[in-house]
Tab-separated table of C-alpha atoms and ligand atoms in Angstrom:
chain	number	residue	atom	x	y	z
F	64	UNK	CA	87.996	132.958	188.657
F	65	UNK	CA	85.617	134.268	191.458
F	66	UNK	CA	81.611	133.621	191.699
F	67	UNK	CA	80.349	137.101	191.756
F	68	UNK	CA	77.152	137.918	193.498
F	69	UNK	CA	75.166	141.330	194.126
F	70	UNK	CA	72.120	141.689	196.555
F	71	UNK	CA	71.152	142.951	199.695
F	72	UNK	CA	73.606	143.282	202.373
F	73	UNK	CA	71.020	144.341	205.390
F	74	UNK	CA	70.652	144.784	209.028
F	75	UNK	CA	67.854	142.489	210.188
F	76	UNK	CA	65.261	142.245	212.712
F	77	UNK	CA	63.964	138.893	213.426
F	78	UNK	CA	61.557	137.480	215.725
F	79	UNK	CA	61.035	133.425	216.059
F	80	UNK	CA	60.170	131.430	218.933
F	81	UNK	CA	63.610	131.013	220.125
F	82	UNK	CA	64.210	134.505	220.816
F	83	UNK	CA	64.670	138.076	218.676
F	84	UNK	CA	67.918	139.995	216.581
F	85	UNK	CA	67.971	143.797	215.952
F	86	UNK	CA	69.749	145.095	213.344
F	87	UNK	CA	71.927	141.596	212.942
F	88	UNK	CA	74.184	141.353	209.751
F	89	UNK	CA	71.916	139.740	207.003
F	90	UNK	CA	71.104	140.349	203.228
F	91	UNK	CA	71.123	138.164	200.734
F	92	UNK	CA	74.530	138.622	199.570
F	93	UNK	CA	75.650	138.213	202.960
F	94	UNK	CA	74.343	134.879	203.847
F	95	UNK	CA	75.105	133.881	199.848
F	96	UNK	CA	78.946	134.754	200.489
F	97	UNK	CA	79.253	133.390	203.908
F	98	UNK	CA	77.691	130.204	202.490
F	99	UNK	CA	80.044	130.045	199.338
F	100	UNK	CA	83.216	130.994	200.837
F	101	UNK	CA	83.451	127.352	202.309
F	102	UNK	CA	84.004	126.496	198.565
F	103	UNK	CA	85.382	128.940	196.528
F	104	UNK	CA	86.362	132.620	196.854
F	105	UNK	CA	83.595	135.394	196.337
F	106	UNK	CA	83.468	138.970	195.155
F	107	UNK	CA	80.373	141.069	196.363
F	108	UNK	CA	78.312	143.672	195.194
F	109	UNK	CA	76.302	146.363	197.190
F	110	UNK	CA	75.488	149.148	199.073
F	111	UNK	CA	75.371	150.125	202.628
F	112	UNK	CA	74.768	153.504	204.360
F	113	UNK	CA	77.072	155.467	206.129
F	114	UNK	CA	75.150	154.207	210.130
F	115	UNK	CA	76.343	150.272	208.655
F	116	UNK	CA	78.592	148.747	211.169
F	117	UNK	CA	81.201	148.106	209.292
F	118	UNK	CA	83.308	145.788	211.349
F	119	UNK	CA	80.469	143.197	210.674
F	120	UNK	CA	81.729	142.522	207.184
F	121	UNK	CA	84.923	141.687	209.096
F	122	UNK	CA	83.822	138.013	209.564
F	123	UNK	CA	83.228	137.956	205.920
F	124	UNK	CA	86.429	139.225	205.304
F	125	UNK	CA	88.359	136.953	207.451
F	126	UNK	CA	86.310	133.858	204.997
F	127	UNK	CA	88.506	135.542	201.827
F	128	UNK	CA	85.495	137.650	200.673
F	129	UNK	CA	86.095	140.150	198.059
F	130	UNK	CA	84.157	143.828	199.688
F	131	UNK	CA	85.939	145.873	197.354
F	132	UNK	CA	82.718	146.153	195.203
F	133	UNK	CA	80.717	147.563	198.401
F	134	UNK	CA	79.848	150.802	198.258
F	135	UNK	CA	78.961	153.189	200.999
F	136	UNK	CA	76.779	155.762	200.924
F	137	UNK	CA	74.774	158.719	202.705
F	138	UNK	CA	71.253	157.059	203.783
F	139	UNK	CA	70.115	154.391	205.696
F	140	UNK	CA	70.818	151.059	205.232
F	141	UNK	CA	68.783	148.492	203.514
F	142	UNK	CA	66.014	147.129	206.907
F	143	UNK	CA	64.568	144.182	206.598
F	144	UNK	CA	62.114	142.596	209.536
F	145	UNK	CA	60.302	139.622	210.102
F	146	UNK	CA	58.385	137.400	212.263
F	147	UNK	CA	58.122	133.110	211.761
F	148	UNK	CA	55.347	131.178	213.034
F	149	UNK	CA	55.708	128.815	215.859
F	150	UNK	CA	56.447	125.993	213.620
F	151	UNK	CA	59.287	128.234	211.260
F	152	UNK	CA	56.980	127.033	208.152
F	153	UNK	CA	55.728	130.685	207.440
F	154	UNK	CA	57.062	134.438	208.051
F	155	UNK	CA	55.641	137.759	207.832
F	156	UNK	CA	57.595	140.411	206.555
F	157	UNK	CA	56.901	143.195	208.635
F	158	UNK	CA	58.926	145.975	207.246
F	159	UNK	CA	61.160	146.409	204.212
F	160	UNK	CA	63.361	149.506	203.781
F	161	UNK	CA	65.510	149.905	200.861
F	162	UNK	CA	67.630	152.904	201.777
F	163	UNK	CA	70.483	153.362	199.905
F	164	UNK	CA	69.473	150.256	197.750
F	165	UNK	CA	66.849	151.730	196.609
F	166	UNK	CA	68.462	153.721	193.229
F	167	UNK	CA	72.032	152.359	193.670
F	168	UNK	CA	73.782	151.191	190.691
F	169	UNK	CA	76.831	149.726	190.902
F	170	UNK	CA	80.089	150.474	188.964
F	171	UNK	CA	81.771	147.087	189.027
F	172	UNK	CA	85.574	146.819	189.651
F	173	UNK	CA	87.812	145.847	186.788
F	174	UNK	CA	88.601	142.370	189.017
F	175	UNK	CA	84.969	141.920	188.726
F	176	UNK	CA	84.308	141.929	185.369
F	177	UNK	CA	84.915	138.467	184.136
F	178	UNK	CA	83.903	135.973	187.054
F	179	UNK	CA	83.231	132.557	186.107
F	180	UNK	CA	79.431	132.612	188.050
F	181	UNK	CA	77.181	135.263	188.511
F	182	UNK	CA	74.543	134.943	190.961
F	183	UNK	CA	71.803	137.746	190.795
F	184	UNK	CA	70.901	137.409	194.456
F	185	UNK	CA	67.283	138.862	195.598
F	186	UNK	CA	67.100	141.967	194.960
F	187	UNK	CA	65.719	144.928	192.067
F	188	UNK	CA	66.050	143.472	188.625
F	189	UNK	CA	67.165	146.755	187.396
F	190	UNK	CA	70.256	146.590	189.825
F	191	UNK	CA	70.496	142.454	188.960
F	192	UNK	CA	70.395	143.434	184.866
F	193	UNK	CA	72.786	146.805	186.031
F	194	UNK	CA	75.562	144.254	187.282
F	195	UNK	CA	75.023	141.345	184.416
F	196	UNK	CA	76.051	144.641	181.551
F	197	UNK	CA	78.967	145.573	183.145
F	198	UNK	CA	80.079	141.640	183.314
F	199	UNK	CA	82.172	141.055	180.126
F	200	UNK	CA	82.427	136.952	180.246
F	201	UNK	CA	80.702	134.672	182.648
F	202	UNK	CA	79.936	131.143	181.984
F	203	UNK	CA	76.689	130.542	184.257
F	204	UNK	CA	74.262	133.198	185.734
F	205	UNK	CA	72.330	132.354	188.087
F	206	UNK	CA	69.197	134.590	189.829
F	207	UNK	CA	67.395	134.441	192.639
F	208	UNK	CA	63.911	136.820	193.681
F	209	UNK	CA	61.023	137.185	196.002
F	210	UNK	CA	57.086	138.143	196.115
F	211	UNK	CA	58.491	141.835	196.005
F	212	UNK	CA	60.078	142.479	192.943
F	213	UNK	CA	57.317	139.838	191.292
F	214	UNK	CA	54.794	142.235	191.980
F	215	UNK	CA	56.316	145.547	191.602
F	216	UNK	CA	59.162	144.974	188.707
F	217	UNK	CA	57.841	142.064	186.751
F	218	UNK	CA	58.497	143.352	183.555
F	219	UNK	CA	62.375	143.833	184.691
F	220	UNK	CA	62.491	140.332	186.148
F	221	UNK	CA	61.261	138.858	182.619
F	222	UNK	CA	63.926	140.488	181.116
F	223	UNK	CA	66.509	139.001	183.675
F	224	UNK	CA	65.198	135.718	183.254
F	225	UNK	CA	66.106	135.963	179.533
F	226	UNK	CA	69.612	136.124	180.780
F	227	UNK	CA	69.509	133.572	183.445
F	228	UNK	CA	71.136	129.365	182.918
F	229	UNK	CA	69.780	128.740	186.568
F	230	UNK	CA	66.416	130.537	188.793
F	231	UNK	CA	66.758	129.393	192.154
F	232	UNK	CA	62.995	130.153	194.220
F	233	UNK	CA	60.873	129.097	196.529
F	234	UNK	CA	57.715	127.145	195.746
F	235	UNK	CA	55.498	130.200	196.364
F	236	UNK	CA	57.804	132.521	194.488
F	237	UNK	CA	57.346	130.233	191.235
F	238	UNK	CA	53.592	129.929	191.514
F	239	UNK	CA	53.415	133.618	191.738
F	240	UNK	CA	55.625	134.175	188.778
F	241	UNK	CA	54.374	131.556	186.497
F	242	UNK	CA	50.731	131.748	188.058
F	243	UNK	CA	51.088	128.908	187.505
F	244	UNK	CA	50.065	126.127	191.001
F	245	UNK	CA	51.997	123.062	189.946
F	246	UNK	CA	55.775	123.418	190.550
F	247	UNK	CA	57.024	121.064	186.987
F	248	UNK	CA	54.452	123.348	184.875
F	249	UNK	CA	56.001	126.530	186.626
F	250	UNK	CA	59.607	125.173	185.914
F	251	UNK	CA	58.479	124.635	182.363
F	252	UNK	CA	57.028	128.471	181.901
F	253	UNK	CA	60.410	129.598	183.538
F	254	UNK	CA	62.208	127.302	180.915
F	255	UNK	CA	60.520	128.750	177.783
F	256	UNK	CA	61.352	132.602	178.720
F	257	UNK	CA	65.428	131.775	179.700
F	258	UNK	CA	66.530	129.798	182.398
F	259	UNK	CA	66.779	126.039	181.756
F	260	UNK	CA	67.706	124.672	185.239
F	261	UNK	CA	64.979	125.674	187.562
F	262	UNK	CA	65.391	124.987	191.987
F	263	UNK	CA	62.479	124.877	193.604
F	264	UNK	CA	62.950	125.567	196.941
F	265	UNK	CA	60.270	123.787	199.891
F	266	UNK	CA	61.525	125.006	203.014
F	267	UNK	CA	61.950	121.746	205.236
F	268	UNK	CA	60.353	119.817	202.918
F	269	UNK	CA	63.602	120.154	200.528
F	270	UNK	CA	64.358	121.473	197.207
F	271	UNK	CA	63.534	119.899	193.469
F	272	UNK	CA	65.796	120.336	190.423
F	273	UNK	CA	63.843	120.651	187.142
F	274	UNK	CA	66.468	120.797	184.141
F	275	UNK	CA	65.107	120.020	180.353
F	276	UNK	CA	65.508	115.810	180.937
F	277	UNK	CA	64.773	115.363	184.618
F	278	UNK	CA	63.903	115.852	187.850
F	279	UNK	CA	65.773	115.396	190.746
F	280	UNK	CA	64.621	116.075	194.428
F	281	UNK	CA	66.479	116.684	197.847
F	282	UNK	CA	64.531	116.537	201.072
F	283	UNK	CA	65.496	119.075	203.572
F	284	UNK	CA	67.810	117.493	206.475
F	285	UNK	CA	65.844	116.572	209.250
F	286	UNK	CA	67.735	119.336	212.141
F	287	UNK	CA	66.234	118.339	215.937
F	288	UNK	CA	67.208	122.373	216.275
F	289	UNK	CA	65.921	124.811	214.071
F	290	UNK	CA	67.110	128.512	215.154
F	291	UNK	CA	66.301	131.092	212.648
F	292	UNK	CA	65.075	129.823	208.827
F	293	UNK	CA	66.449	133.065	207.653
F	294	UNK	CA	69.264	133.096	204.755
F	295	UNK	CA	68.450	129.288	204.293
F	296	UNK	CA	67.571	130.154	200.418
F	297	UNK	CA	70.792	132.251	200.108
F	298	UNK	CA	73.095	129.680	201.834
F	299	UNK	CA	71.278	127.342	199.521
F	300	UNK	CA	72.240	129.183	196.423
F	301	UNK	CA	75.594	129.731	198.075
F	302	UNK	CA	76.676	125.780	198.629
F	303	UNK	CA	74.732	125.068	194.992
F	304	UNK	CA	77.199	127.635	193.090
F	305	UNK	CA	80.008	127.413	195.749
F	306	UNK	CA	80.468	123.811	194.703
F	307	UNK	CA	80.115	124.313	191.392
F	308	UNK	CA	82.584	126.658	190.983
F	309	UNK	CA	84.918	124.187	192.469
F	310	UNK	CA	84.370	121.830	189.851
F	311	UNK	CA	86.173	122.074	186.356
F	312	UNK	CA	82.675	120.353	184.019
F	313	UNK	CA	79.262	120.635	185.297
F	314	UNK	CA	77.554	117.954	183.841
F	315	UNK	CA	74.166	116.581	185.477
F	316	UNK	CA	75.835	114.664	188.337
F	317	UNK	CA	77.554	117.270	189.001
F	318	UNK	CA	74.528	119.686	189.366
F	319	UNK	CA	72.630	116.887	191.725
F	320	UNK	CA	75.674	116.764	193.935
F	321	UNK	CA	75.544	120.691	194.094
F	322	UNK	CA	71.750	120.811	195.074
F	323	UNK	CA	72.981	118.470	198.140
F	324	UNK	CA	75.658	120.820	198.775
F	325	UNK	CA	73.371	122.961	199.086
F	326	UNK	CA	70.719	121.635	201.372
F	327	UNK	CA	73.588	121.080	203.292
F	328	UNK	CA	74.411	124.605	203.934
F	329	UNK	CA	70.991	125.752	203.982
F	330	UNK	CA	70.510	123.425	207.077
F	331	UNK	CA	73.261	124.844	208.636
F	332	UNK	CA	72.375	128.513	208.162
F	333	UNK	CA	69.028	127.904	210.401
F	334	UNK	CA	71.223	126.505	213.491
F	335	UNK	CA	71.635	130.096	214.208
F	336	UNK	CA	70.753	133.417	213.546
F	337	UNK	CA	72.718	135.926	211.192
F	338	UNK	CA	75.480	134.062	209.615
F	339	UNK	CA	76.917	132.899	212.912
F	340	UNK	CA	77.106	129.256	212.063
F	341	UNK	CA	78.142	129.404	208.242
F	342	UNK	CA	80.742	131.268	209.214
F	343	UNK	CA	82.497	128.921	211.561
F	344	UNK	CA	81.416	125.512	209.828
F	345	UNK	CA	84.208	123.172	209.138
F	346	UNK	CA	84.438	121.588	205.830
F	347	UNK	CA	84.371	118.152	207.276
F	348	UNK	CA	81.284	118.763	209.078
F	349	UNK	CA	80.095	119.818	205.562
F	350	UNK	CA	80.886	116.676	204.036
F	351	UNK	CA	79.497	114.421	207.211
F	352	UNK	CA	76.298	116.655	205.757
F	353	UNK	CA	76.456	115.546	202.831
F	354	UNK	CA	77.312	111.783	203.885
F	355	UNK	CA	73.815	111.575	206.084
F	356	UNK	CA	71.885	113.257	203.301
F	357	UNK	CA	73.350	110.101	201.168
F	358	UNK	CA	71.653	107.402	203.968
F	359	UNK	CA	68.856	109.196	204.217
F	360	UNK	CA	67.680	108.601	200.750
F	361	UNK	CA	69.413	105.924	199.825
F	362	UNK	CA	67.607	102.067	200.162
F	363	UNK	CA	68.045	98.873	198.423
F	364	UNK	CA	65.170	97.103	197.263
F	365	UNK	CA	64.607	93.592	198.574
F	366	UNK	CA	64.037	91.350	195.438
F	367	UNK	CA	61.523	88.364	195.910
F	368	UNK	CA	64.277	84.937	195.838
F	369	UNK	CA	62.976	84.018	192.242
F	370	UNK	CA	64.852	86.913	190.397
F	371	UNK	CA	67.515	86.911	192.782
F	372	UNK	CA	70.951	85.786	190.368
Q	420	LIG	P1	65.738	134.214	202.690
Q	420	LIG	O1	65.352	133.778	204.088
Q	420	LIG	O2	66.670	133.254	202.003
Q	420	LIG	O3	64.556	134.594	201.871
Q	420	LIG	O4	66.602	135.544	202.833
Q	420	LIG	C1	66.374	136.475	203.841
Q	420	LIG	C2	67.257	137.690	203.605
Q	420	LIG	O5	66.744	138.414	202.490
Q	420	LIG	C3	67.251	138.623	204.789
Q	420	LIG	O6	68.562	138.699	205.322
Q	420	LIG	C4	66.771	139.962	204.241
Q	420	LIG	O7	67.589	141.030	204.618
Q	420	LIG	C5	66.799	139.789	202.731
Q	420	LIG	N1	65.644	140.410	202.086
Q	420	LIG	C6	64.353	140.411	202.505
Q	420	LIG	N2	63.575	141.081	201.632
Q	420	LIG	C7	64.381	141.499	200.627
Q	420	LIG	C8	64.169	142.246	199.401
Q	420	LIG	N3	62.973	142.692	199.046
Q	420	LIG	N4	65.243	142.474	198.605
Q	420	LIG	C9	66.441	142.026	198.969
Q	420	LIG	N5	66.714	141.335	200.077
Q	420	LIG	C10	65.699	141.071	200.912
């Protein structure tokens, strides 16, 4: 059984210090998929216009990834630009067009219908709630969403929440939905309208799982070369469900392992721009990942001699 995901699948422009893309393959289904392929195969659900290159998808094809639930239509593309300040900490969107996203509803393949994850990658809640109707069994849903669709569909978002196991956001996402400025007390307003396992994404400075016992926090993984920070949350997401799908039970250890999956990839998608480098990331330099992000926060405590046995 597949993880399922719908969202944008875009051609972006991005500007950081290191140099500029136009038009590079991007979308948050995109980088999602290219990020969970290295664990488990994918089926994806979108729209692109009929001026999409096409033979882009090709490297996500060549990963195993299910396309057939890409549809393509007359209009533009979804656009999405942006700019990141000299230190990558904070972008400005400069332009966001929605194209043929912007009243596409999907008709989902029968082979899609009964995935074993759902992730509800960024994009309109109406097209995230279109998908989750036409799944007939799924065992976790997950969703994902931006500043955006906070401001201009919030009433559509509450009602995907109501649907959601898992929200994965960013720290300024949550404090915008919740209104809410400390991140546990956000988690805990997300909790009480549907989804019980919160992420709180922070950038560099890691990401914090908030389920209804605990807390558990990952700190981002210290890269000397940081590319292009785009896609990090959606390769995030991507190694977080990836891995989960991969395992038979998820019980609590299981879900800390996957948010270290995840930082994992999310460090890899800013080594590069597009989807360049989770595309051609070997699984053992995925678990070598995972190894250093185990000595980096791991430390025994020196006891004084007295209670030493
Ligand atoms: P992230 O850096 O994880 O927030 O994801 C960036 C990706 O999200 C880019 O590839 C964009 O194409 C895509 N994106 C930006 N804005 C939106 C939006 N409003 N809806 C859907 N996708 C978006």
């Amino acid at each position: 059984m597949s993880v399922l995901v719908v969202g944008s699948i875009a051609l972006d422009t991005v500007e950081t210090p290191f140099g500029k893309v136009e038009d590079a393959l991007g979308g948050s289904a995109v980088y999602f998929s290219a990020s969970a392929a290295n664990f488990h195969p994918v089926q994806v659900v979108g729209v692109v216009g009929k001026d999409f290159p096409m033979a882009d998808l090709d490297l996500l094809r060549s990963r195993g990834v299910d396309l057939r639930g890409v549809a393509e239509r007359d209009g533009e593309s979804f656009r999405w630009s942006g700019v990141y300040s000299f230190d990558l900490n904070s972008r400005e969107t400069l332009e966001t067009r929605l194209g043929v996203f912007a009243d596409f509803r999907a008709v989902l393949p029968e082979e899609y219908r009964n995935p074993r994850i759902a992730f509800l990658g960024n994009i309109d809640p109406e097209l995230q709630i279109n998908v989750l109707d036409q799944v007939e069994s799924v065992e976790l849903v997950a969703c994902d969403t931006m500043n955006l669709w906070i401001d201009q569909s919030r009433e559509a978002l509450l009602r995907v929440l109501a649907r959601t196991n898992i929200l994965l956001v960013n720290d300024e996402e949550i404090r915008q939905l919740a209104g809410e400025p400390n991140l546990v007390k956000a988690a805990r307003w997300v909790q009480e309208r549907g989804a019980k396992t919160v992420i709180v994404k922070k950038g560099e400075h890691g990401a914090m799982l908030v389920d209804e016992e605990s807390v558990f926090f990952v700190p981002g993984y210290p890269l000397e070369e940081v590319f292009d920070p785009t896609g990090a949350g959606d390769a995030f997401a991507g190694g977080f469900l990836g891995y989960l799908a991969s395992h038979e039970q998820w019980s609590g250890e299981e879900l800390r392992s996957a948010v270290v999956f995840g930082s994992a990839m999310g460090s890899f998608a800013v080594e590069d721009f597009s989807v360049a480098r989770l595309s051609d990331v070997r699984m053992d330099e995925i678990l070598e990942r995972v190894r250093e992000f185990r000595s980096l926060t791991t430390f025994e405590v020196p006891l004084p001699e007295a209670v030493r046995v």
